[in-house]
Coordinates of C-alpha atoms and ligand atoms in Angstrom, one line a residue:
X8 CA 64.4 -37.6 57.1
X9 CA 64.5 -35.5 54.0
X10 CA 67.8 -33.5 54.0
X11 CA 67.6 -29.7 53.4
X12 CA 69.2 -28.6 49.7
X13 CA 69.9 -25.2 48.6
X14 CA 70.9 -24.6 45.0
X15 CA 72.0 -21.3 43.5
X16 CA 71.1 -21.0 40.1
X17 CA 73.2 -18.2 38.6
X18 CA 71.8 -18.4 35.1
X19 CA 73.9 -16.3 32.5
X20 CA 76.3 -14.7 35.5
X21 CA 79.6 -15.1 36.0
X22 CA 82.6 -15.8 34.3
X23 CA 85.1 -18.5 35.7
X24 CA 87.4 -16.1 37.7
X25 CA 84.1 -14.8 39.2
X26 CA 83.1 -18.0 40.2
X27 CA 86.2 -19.0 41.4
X28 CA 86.6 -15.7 43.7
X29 CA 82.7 -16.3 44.7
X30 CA 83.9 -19.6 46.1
X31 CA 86.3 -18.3 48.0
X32 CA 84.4 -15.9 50.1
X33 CA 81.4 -18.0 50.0
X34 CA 83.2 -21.0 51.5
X35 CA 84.4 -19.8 55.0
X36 CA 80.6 -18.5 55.7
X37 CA 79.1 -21.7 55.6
X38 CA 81.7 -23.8 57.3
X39 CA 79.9 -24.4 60.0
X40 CA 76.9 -25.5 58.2
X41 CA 76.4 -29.3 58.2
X42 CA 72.8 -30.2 58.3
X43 CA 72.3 -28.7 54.7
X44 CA 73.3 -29.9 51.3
X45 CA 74.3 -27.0 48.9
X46 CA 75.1 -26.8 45.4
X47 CA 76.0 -23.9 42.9
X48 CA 75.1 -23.9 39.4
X49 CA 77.0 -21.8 37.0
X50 CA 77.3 -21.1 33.2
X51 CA 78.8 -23.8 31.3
X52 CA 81.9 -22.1 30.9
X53 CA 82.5 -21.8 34.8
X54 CA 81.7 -25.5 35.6
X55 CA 85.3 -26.8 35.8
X56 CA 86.8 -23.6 37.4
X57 CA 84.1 -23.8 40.0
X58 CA 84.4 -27.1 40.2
X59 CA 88.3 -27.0 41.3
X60 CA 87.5 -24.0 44.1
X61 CA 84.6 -26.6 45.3
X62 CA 86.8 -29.7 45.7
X63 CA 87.5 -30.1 49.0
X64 CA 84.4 -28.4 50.4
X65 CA 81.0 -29.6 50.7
X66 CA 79.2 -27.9 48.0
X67 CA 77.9 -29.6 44.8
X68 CA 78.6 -28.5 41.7
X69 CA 75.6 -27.8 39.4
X70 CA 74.9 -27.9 35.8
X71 CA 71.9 -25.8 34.3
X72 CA 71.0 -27.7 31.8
X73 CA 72.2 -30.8 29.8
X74 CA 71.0 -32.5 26.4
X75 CA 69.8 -36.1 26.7
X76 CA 72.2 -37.6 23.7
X77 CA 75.2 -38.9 24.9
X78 CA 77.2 -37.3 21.9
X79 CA 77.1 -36.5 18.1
X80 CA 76.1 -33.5 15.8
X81 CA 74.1 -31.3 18.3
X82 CA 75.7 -27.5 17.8
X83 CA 75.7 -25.7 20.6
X84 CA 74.5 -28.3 23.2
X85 CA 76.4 -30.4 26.0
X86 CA 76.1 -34.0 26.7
X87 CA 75.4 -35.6 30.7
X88 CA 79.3 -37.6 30.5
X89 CA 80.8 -34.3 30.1
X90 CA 78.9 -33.2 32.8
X91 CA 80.3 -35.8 34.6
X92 CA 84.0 -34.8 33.8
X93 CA 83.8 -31.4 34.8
X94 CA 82.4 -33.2 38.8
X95 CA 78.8 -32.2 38.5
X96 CA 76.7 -33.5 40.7
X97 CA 73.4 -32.1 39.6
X98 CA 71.7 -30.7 36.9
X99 CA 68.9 -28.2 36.4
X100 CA 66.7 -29.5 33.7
X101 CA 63.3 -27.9 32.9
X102 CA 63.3 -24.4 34.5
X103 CA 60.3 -22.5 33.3
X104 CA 62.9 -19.5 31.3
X105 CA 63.7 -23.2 29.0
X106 CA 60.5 -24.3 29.0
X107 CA 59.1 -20.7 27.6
X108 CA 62.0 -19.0 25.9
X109 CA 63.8 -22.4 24.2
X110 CA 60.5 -23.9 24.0
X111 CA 61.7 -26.8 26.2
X112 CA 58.3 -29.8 26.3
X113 CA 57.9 -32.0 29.5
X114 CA 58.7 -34.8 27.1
X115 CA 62.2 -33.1 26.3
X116 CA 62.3 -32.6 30.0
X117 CA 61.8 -36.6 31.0
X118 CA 64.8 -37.3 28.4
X119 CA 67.1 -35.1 30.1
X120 CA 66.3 -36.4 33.9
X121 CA 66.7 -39.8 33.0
X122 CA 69.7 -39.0 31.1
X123 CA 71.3 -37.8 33.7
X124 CA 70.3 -40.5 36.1
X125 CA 71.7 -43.0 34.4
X126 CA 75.1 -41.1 34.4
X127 CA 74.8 -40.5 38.5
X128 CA 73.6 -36.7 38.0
X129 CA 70.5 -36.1 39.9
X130 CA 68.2 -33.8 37.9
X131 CA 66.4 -31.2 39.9
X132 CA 63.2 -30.9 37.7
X133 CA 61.6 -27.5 37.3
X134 CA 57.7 -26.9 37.3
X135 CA 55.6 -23.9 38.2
X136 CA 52.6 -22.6 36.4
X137 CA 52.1 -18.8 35.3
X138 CA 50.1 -15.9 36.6
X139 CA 47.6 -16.2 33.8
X140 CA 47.0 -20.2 35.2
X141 CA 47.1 -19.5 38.9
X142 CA 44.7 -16.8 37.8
X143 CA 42.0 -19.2 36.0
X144 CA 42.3 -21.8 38.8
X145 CA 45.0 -24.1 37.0
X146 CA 47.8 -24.0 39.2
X147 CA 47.1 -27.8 40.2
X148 CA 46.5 -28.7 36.7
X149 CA 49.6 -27.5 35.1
X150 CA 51.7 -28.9 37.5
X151 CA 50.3 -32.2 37.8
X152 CA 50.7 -32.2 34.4
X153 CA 54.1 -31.1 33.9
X154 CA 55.2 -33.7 36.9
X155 CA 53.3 -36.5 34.9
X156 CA 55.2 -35.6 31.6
X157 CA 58.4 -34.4 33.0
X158 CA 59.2 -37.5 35.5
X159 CA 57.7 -40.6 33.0
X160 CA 61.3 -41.8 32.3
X161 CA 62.6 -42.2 35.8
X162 CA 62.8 -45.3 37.4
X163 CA 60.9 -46.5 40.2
X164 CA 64.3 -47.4 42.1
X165 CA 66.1 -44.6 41.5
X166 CA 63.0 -42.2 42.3
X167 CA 64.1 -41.0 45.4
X168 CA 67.5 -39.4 44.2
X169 CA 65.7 -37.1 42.3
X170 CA 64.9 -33.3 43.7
X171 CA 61.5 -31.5 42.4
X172 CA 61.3 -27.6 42.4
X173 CA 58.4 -25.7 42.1
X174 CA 58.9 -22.4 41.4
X175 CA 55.7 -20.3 40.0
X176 CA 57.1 -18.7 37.2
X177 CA 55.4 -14.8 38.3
X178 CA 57.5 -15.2 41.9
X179 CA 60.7 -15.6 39.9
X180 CA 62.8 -12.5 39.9
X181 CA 59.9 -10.8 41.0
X182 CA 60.2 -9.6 44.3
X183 CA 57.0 -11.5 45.2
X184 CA 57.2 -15.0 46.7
X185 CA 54.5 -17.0 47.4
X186 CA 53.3 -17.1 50.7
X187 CA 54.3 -20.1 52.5
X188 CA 51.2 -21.2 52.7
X189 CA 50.3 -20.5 49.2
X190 CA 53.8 -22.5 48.1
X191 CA 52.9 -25.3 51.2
X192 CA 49.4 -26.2 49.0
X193 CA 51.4 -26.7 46.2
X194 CA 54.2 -28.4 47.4
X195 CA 51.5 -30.9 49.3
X196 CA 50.2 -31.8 45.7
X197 CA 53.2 -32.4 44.5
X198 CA 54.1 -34.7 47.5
X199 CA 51.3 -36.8 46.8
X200 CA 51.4 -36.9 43.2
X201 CA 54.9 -38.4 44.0
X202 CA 53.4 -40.6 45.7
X203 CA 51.1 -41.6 43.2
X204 CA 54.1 -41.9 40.7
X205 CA 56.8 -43.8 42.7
X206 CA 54.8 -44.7 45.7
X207 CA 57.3 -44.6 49.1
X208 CA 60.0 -43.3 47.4
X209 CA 57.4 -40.2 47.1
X210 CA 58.6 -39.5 50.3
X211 CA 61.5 -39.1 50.2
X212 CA 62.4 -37.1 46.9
X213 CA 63.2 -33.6 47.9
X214 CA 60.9 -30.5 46.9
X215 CA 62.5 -26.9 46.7
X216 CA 60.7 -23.9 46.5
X217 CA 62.2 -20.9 43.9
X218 CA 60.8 -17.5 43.5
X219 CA 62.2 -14.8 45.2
X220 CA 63.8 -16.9 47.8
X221 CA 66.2 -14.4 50.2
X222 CA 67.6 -14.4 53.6
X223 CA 64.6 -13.2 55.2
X224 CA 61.9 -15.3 53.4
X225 CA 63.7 -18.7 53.6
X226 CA 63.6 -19.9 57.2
X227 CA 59.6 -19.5 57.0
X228 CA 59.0 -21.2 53.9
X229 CA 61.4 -24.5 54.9
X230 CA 59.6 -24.6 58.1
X231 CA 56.8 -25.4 56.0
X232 CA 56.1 -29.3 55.9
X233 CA 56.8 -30.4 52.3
X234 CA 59.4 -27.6 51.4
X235 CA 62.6 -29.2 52.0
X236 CA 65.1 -26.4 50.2
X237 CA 65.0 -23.6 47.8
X238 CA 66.4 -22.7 44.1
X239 CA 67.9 -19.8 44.7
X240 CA 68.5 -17.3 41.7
X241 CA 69.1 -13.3 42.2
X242 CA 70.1 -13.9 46.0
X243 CA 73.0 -16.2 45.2
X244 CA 74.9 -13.8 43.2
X245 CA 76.2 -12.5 46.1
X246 CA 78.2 -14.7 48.5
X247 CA 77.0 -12.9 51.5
X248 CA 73.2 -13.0 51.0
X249 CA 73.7 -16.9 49.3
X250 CA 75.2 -17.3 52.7
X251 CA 72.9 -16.5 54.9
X252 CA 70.5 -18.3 53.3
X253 CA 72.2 -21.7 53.8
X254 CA 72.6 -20.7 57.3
X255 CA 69.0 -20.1 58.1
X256 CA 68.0 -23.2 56.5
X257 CA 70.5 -24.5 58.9
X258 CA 68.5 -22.8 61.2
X259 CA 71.1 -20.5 62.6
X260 CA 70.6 -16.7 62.3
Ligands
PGA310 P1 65.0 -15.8 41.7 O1 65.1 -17.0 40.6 O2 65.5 -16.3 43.0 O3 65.9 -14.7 41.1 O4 63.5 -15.4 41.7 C1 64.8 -18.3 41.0 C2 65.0 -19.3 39.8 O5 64.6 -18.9 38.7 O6 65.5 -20.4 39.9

């Protein structure tokens, strides 16, 4: 029912001739792949150059981020229509390194997502609590909270084009992933929180897991009930490893 999605996040890698040469290796190893939805999301500057290598392929083209104005005196910042120009499909909004090192708010978060929505990008919202919360108990807590804030400006209708990822922020670029049970229990809450918000469309919305996702790990976590993809980061650099990933969550080896 739900489709598996895999996203790279590259964060601040790769110029456009790099993208453009990843796409071209990357492309031929996932051919036979249809059962998955992919997208990659590079730096700003690589979004149109990516985007042309992309065009005839399946794979979406990703944004990272977005502001939720739709133009004016914002230095610095990029707007959802020009996102739109460049062929994006979907946009990161909320990952935990903008939440804690640009002091990005669940409220600023629920701005951008429905921003986007209304200009056709799907937002794939970011929560995930640190290792100081899952320590003292408060792993539910802070994501129920940041679901509540960062999903209050998307409609009801529209609730099920959306795509959640939880990634705890001490499995990212860590090496350590949580286990798939640990990132099942969470991904269960968020499920029915989902419910709670948009009732049936609950079911459908698409939850990825991100932390240390790599070819090994990945088949075992999606076989887990509510994890329907991953947010990929360090593994997707490479076109090989990004890869193999989309072919085990294919399910071929
Ligand atoms: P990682 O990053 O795969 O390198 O842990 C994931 C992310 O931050 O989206």
């Amino acid at each position: 029912m739900r489709r598996p999605f895999i996203a790279a996040n590259w964060k601040m890698h790769k110029s456009p001739l790099e993208a453009e040469s990843f796409a071209a290796a990357f492309l031929p190893l996932v051919e036979k792949v249809t059962s998955v939805d992919v997208a990659i999301a590079p730096p700003f500057p690589a979004l149109e150059r990516l985007g042309r290598a992309l065009a005839r392929s399946p794979v979406a083209l990703a944004a990272q981020n977005v502001n939720a104005e739709e133009q004016g005196a914002f230095t610095g910042e990029v707007a959802p229509g020009m996102l739109v120009a460049v062929g994006c499909r979907y946009a990161i909004v909320g990952h935990s390194e903008r939440r804690t090192l640009y002091a990005e708010s669940d409220a600023m978060v629920a701005a951008k997502a429905a921003a986007l929505l209304a200009h056709d990008v799907l937002p794939i919202v970011c929560v995930g609590e640190s290792l100081e919360q899952r320590e003292a108990d408060r792993t539910l807590q802070v994501i129920e909270t940041q679901l509540a804030g960062s999903l209050a400006s998307i409609p009801k209708e529209r609730a099920a084009e959306i795509v959640v990822a939880y990634e705890p922020i001490w499995a990212i670029g860590t090496g350590k992933t949580a286990t798939p049970e640990m990132a099942q229990e969470v991904h269960a809450m968020i499920r029915e929180r989902l419910g709670d918000l948009f009732g049936a469309a609950g079911a459908e919305i698409r939850i990825q897991y991100g932390g240390s996702v790599k070819p090994d790990n990945v088949a075992e976590l999606m076989s887990q009930t509510d994890i329907d993809g991953a947010l990929v980061g360090g593994a997707s650099l490479e076109p090989e490893s990004f890869a193999q990933i989309v072919n085990r969550a294919g399910g071929s080896a």
